[in-house]
Structure formats: structure tokens, C-alpha cells
Coordinates of C-alpha atoms in Angstrom, one line a residue:
M1 CA 62.5 234.3 168.0
K2 CA 60.9 231.0 168.9
F3 CA 63.4 228.4 170.3
G4 CA 63.2 224.6 170.5
I5 CA 65.4 222.9 173.1
V6 CA 67.1 219.5 173.1
G7 CA 69.0 218.6 176.2
T8 CA 67.1 219.1 179.4
N9 CA 70.0 219.8 181.8
W10 CA 71.6 222.5 184.0
I11 CA 73.3 224.3 181.1
T12 CA 69.9 224.5 179.3
E13 CA 68.4 226.0 182.4
R14 CA 71.2 228.6 182.5
L15 CA 70.6 229.5 178.8
I16 CA 66.9 229.9 179.3
T17 CA 67.5 232.1 182.3
A18 CA 69.9 234.3 180.3
G19 CA 67.7 234.3 177.3
Q20 CA 64.8 235.6 179.3
T21 CA 66.7 238.9 179.6
I22 CA 66.7 239.2 175.8
E23 CA 63.5 240.8 174.3
D24 CA 63.3 238.5 171.2
F25 CA 63.9 235.2 173.1
E26 CA 61.0 232.7 173.6
V27 CA 61.2 228.9 174.3
T28 CA 58.2 227.3 172.7
A29 CA 59.2 223.6 172.3
V30 CA 61.3 221.0 174.1
Y31 CA 62.4 217.5 173.0
S32 CA 63.4 214.7 175.3
R33 CA 63.8 210.9 174.7
T34 CA 60.9 210.4 177.1
I35 CA 57.7 212.4 177.0
E36 CA 57.7 212.3 180.8
R37 CA 61.0 214.2 180.9
A38 CA 59.8 216.6 178.3
H39 CA 56.7 217.4 180.3
C40 CA 58.7 217.8 183.5
F41 CA 61.0 220.3 181.9
G42 CA 58.2 222.0 180.0
D43 CA 56.2 222.5 183.2
K44 CA 59.2 224.0 184.9
Y45 CA 59.7 226.7 182.2
D46 CA 56.1 227.0 180.8
I47 CA 57.1 225.5 177.5
P48 CA 53.9 224.9 175.5
H49 CA 55.0 222.2 173.1
R50 CA 56.6 218.9 174.2
F51 CA 58.0 216.1 172.0
S52 CA 59.6 212.7 172.4
D53 CA 59.7 211.8 168.7
W54 CA 62.7 213.5 167.0
Q55 CA 61.4 213.7 163.5
T56 CA 58.0 215.1 164.6
F57 CA 59.9 217.6 166.7
L58 CA 62.0 218.8 163.8
S59 CA 59.1 219.0 161.4
S60 CA 57.1 221.1 163.8
D61 CA 56.4 224.7 163.0
T62 CA 56.3 225.6 166.7
F63 CA 59.9 226.9 166.7
D64 CA 62.4 228.6 164.3
A65 CA 65.8 227.9 166.0
L66 CA 67.1 224.9 168.0
Y67 CA 69.4 225.0 171.0
I68 CA 71.4 221.8 171.3
A69 CA 72.9 220.9 174.7
T70 CA 73.2 217.1 174.5
P71 CA 76.4 215.1 175.0
N72 CA 79.2 216.1 172.6
L73 CA 79.0 212.9 170.6
Y74 CA 75.5 213.8 169.3
H75 CA 76.1 217.5 168.4
A76 CA 77.0 216.9 164.7
Q77 CA 74.1 214.6 163.7
Q78 CA 71.5 216.5 165.7
S79 CA 72.7 219.8 164.1
L80 CA 72.7 218.3 160.6
D81 CA 69.1 217.0 161.1
A82 CA 67.9 220.4 162.3
L83 CA 69.7 222.4 159.6
N84 CA 68.3 220.1 156.9
A85 CA 64.8 220.7 158.5
G86 CA 65.3 224.4 158.0
K87 CA 66.0 225.3 161.6
H88 CA 68.7 227.7 162.8
V89 CA 71.0 226.0 165.2
L90 CA 72.8 227.3 168.4
C91 CA 75.0 224.3 169.4
E92 CA 76.8 224.0 172.7
K93 CA 80.5 223.9 172.7
P94 CA 82.4 222.1 171.5
L95 CA 80.6 222.4 168.2
T96 CA 81.4 218.8 167.5
L97 CA 84.4 216.4 167.8
S98 CA 86.3 216.9 164.5
A99 CA 87.1 219.6 162.1
E100 CA 85.7 217.5 159.3
Q101 CA 82.3 217.3 161.0
G102 CA 82.4 221.0 161.7
R103 CA 83.0 221.9 158.1
A104 CA 80.2 219.6 157.0
M105 CA 77.9 221.3 159.5
F106 CA 78.7 224.8 158.3
D107 CA 78.3 223.7 154.6
C108 CA 74.9 222.2 155.5
A109 CA 73.8 225.5 157.1
R110 CA 74.8 227.4 154.0
K111 CA 73.1 224.9 151.7
N112 CA 69.8 225.3 153.6
G113 CA 70.0 229.1 154.1
V114 CA 70.0 228.9 157.9
V115 CA 72.4 230.0 160.7
L116 CA 74.8 227.7 162.6
M117 CA 76.6 229.1 165.6
E118 CA 78.7 227.5 168.4
A119 CA 77.5 228.6 171.8
M120 CA 80.8 230.0 173.0
K121 CA 79.9 232.5 175.7
S122 CA 83.4 233.7 176.4
T123 CA 84.1 235.2 173.0
E124 CA 80.7 236.9 172.8
A125 CA 81.0 238.6 176.2
A126 CA 81.2 242.4 176.2
A127 CA 84.5 242.2 178.1
F128 CA 86.0 240.1 175.4
K129 CA 85.0 242.6 172.7
V130 CA 86.9 245.3 174.7
L131 CA 89.8 242.9 175.2
E132 CA 90.1 242.5 171.4
D133 CA 90.8 246.2 171.1
W134 CA 93.2 246.3 174.1
V135 CA 95.4 243.7 172.6
Q136 CA 96.5 246.2 170.0
D137 CA 97.6 248.6 172.7
I138 CA 100.1 246.3 174.5
G139 CA 101.8 244.6 171.5
P140 CA 103.7 243.0 170.2
I141 CA 102.2 240.1 172.2
R142 CA 104.9 237.6 173.5
R143 CA 103.0 235.4 176.0
V144 CA 99.5 234.2 176.8
N145 CA 98.5 232.3 179.9
F146 CA 94.9 231.0 179.8
H147 CA 93.7 228.9 182.8
Y148 CA 90.4 227.1 183.5
N149 CA 90.6 224.6 186.4
Q150 CA 87.3 223.7 188.0
Y151 CA 86.9 220.7 190.3
S152 CA 83.9 218.6 189.2
S153 CA 81.5 217.2 191.7
R154 CA 81.2 214.3 189.3
Y155 CA 84.8 213.4 190.0
D156 CA 83.8 212.6 193.6
K157 CA 81.2 210.2 192.1
L158 CA 83.9 208.6 189.9
K159 CA 86.1 208.0 193.0
E160 CA 83.1 206.1 194.4
G161 CA 82.9 204.0 191.3
I162 CA 79.9 205.8 189.8
I163 CA 80.6 206.8 186.2
E164 CA 78.6 209.8 185.0
N165 CA 78.5 211.3 181.5
A166 CA 81.1 213.9 182.3
F167 CA 83.8 211.3 182.4
K168 CA 82.6 209.0 179.6
P169 CA 85.0 209.4 176.6
E170 CA 82.6 207.4 174.4
L171 CA 80.3 210.4 174.6
G172 CA 83.1 212.7 173.7
N173 CA 83.4 214.0 177.2
G174 CA 86.5 214.9 179.3
A175 CA 88.4 217.9 180.4
L176 CA 89.5 219.0 177.0
T177 CA 86.1 219.0 175.4
D178 CA 84.2 220.2 178.4
I179 CA 86.4 223.1 179.7
G180 CA 89.7 223.1 177.8
V181 CA 87.8 224.3 174.8
Y182 CA 87.2 227.6 176.8
T183 CA 90.9 228.2 176.7
I184 CA 91.4 227.3 173.1
A185 CA 88.6 229.3 171.4
P186 CA 89.6 232.7 172.8
L187 CA 93.2 232.0 171.8
V188 CA 92.4 231.2 168.2
R189 CA 89.9 234.0 168.0
L190 CA 92.6 236.5 169.0
F191 CA 95.6 235.0 167.4
G192 CA 94.6 232.3 164.9
R193 CA 95.7 228.7 164.8
P194 CA 99.2 228.1 166.3
Q195 CA 102.1 226.8 164.3
H196 CA 103.0 224.1 166.7
I197 CA 101.4 222.4 169.7
M198 CA 102.9 220.3 172.5
A199 CA 100.3 218.8 174.9
D200 CA 100.1 216.6 177.9
S201 CA 97.2 215.2 179.8
Y202 CA 96.2 213.0 182.8
L203 CA 93.9 210.2 181.9
L204 CA 91.4 208.8 184.4
S205 CA 90.3 205.2 184.9
T206 CA 87.5 205.6 182.4
G207 CA 90.0 206.8 179.7
A208 CA 88.7 210.4 179.8
D209 CA 91.2 213.1 180.4
G210 CA 90.9 214.7 183.8
Q211 CA 93.2 217.6 183.1
G212 CA 95.6 218.9 180.4
T213 CA 98.4 221.4 179.6
V214 CA 99.1 222.8 176.2
M215 CA 102.0 224.9 174.9
A216 CA 101.0 226.6 171.6
R217 CA 103.8 228.3 169.6
Y218 CA 103.2 231.1 167.2
K219 CA 105.8 232.9 165.1
E220 CA 106.5 235.6 167.8
M221 CA 104.7 234.4 170.9
T222 CA 103.9 231.4 173.1
A223 CA 100.6 230.5 174.8
V224 CA 100.3 228.1 177.8
L225 CA 96.8 226.7 178.4
S226 CA 95.9 224.7 181.5
F227 CA 92.5 223.1 182.2
S228 CA 91.3 220.5 184.7
K229 CA 88.2 218.9 186.1
I230 CA 90.0 217.4 189.1
I231 CA 91.6 220.5 190.7
D232 CA 90.5 224.1 191.4
S233 CA 92.5 227.2 190.6
H234 CA 91.6 230.8 190.9
L235 CA 94.4 232.4 189.0
P236 CA 93.4 235.1 186.4
S237 CA 94.4 234.6 182.8
E238 CA 96.9 237.0 181.1
I239 CA 97.9 238.3 177.8
I240 CA 101.4 239.8 178.0
G241 CA 102.9 242.2 175.5
E242 CA 106.1 244.2 175.4
T243 CA 104.3 247.3 176.5
G244 CA 101.7 246.0 178.9
I245 CA 99.6 243.2 180.4
I246 CA 95.9 242.4 180.2
T247 CA 94.4 240.3 183.1
I248 CA 91.2 238.5 182.7
D249 CA 89.1 237.2 185.7
Q250 CA 87.7 234.1 184.0
I251 CA 88.7 233.1 180.5
S252 CA 85.5 230.9 180.3
A253 CA 83.3 233.9 180.9
P254 CA 85.2 237.2 181.0
A255 CA 83.4 239.8 183.2
A256 CA 86.3 241.9 184.6
I257 CA 89.5 242.8 182.8
E258 CA 92.4 245.2 183.4
K259 CA 95.0 246.7 181.2
Q260 CA 98.3 247.5 183.0
N261 CA 101.6 248.9 181.9
R262 CA 104.9 247.1 182.4
Q263 CA 105.2 248.5 185.9
G264 CA 101.8 247.0 187.0
E265 CA 100.0 250.3 187.1
V266 CA 96.3 249.9 186.0
I267 CA 95.7 252.0 182.9
E268 CA 92.1 250.9 182.2
R269 CA 89.4 248.6 183.7
F270 CA 86.2 247.2 182.2
S271 CA 83.5 245.0 183.9
H272 CA 79.9 244.0 183.4
D273 CA 77.4 242.1 185.4
A274 CA 75.1 240.6 182.7
L275 CA 74.5 236.9 182.7
P276 CA 77.3 235.4 180.7
M277 CA 75.2 233.4 178.2
S278 CA 73.0 236.4 177.4
Y279 CA 75.6 237.7 175.0
E280 CA 75.7 234.5 172.9
V281 CA 71.9 234.4 172.7
A282 CA 71.7 238.0 171.6
A283 CA 74.4 237.5 169.0
F284 CA 72.7 234.4 167.7
I285 CA 69.4 236.1 167.3
E286 CA 71.0 239.0 165.5
N287 CA 72.8 236.6 163.1
C288 CA 69.5 234.8 162.4
K289 CA 67.8 238.1 161.6
K290 CA 70.6 238.9 159.1
G291 CA 70.5 235.4 157.7
A292 CA 74.3 234.9 158.1
W293 CA 77.1 234.6 160.6
P294 CA 80.4 236.4 160.9
T295 CA 83.3 234.7 159.1
A296 CA 85.3 235.0 162.3
N297 CA 82.8 232.8 164.2
E298 CA 83.2 230.0 161.7
E299 CA 87.0 230.3 161.6
M300 CA 87.1 230.2 165.4
S301 CA 85.0 227.1 165.6
L302 CA 87.0 225.2 163.0
N303 CA 90.4 226.3 164.2
T304 CA 89.4 225.3 167.7
L305 CA 88.4 221.8 166.5
E306 CA 91.7 221.5 164.6
V307 CA 93.7 222.4 167.7
M308 CA 91.7 220.0 169.8
E309 CA 92.4 217.2 167.3
A310 CA 96.1 218.0 167.5
I311 CA 96.0 217.8 171.3
K312 CA 94.1 214.5 171.2
Q313 CA 96.7 213.0 168.9
Q314 CA 99.4 213.6 171.4
T315 CA 97.5 212.7 174.6
Q316 CA 94.8 210.1 174.0

């Protein structure tokens, strides 16, 4: 499948590297606001077609699917433009900034007969698919602890008075949208939308959230989510049931998981060493070939956005 790219940054570079391990993946076009930047990125990855005019790019027949990795604020409109141009869209997380926008995006994809998918690497990973089966083995589930705390080098810049995009709330950026989403999406994929949410966050001088903690209550279980861009933590995440525990190395990109009994004895292990983003690329291409996407994917994206909105209402 021929891909166009918008967003010439490090995450795009990782996606291209992962995509190159997939047989049907080919990047044939790149868009940037300046043609110089498009040429620079195109030269680096041998991308033949380069554009700096958005409408010319979208009307081009040089690609079939668009990968969007721009600041969060622009996801919705760029996706809608591409979907209306008849392009399949793989949009970086978070899909957008509100559930209303998310529903409009999926409706637009259906209207145009193309595929929309959120690039959520965690829930497409092979380890996550195994984890979904294991959850049934240790139930009923009573507690979930999902952690993603990763100190950002851009925080050092912020301390020096240099404000980069990562901490600009006007672009939809901050800890919740950048990394907290990685704790929310797996939760709602596994257990649906929680019944009640209590949230707290620490706001930085820019107004962006630097970290947050969420307690999500379900009928028979409680989940605690923690995420931060101003501290590091290397604790595994856990799903705890009455008959056992599942530990997850990184909830943002599960690669090694263990199932234990209540005594802590390991019953089963699973791991893989594939590039994390390769699974989402492969799933997206398969969806495009089918001309549809799993209902669970759409539900996960919309539930995630609704949970994020509830958190923002309490913290920002």
C-alpha cells in the first residue's frame, strides 16, 4: 500500500522504520508546510513525491493512505480533509481532542468508503492480543494498575524558559494527550468505559499538564492510572484478579507479559521482539484491504476520548 506522510518528526521516522518490515508498506509521498522540509525528509527516506501545498497533496494519486503525525490540534481537520479526498487515514494518538470530533471523523470515513484508524500501538501488539485472552483466566478482575511515566527532555528546555510544542496546551499537548492516552486506551479496550472517574493533575507554567493520576471505578473493579512527563518510573503495569495476576512490562508498548497465580508463581510467559509500531501498520493495511475496521477499534477510540474529556473537566 502506498502511504503519504504528514508530520516530519521522530514518530514518523519510527513508523517508517517499522513499516519497512511489512511487505505491503511503501511511502511514496510526503507533505510539509515548506518544500525545503519536504525535500529534506524525502531525501532521507527516498520518498519520490514531495508537496508543500495541502490540496495538491490530497488530490495527488501518488498515495492511497495517509499517516498523520502532526500536533494533536490538527488531527481532526487533516483527517477529515484526507477522508473526503478518498484517502484511508492512520492518525496518531490521540485520534483527536473530543469525542464529538471523533464521531464526526468515523462518520466521514463511512460516508466516503475509506478506513480510519487510530495509531494505538499498544492494543495492536501481539502481547496485548495474548493478554486479552489471559484476562479471562484470572477473573473476576478486581484491580488494574497502569503506569506510564517518562521524563521528557523537553521539560529541561521548559525549565530554561524555552517552550516547545510538547508543553503547549493550545496545540492539544500535555501529559494526558501525549502519554496518558496509552493508559486509557488499553483500559477501555479491555473493560469498556468506567462508571465513575476521579482525576488529579499537576499543571506546568504553560498551562499544560505535566502529570496526572486517575481512579476509574467499574461495577466490580477499580483502575488506577498514572502518567507523567516530568518523572521517570519503571514499574510494570498489572491486572489483578481473584485467581491471579498479569504483569505487563510497558503498557504503552507491551512486549513481555507474565501470568501468575495468587502465590506469585509464574504460570505462563509471552514475549516478542518486533518493532512496536509494526503491528499497527500491519493491522491498518489489513483493514484497508477489507475496506472496513473492527467495531472494537472505533469503540476504543471514542471511549478513550470520552474518558479524556471527563479527566480534563476535573483537572484543567
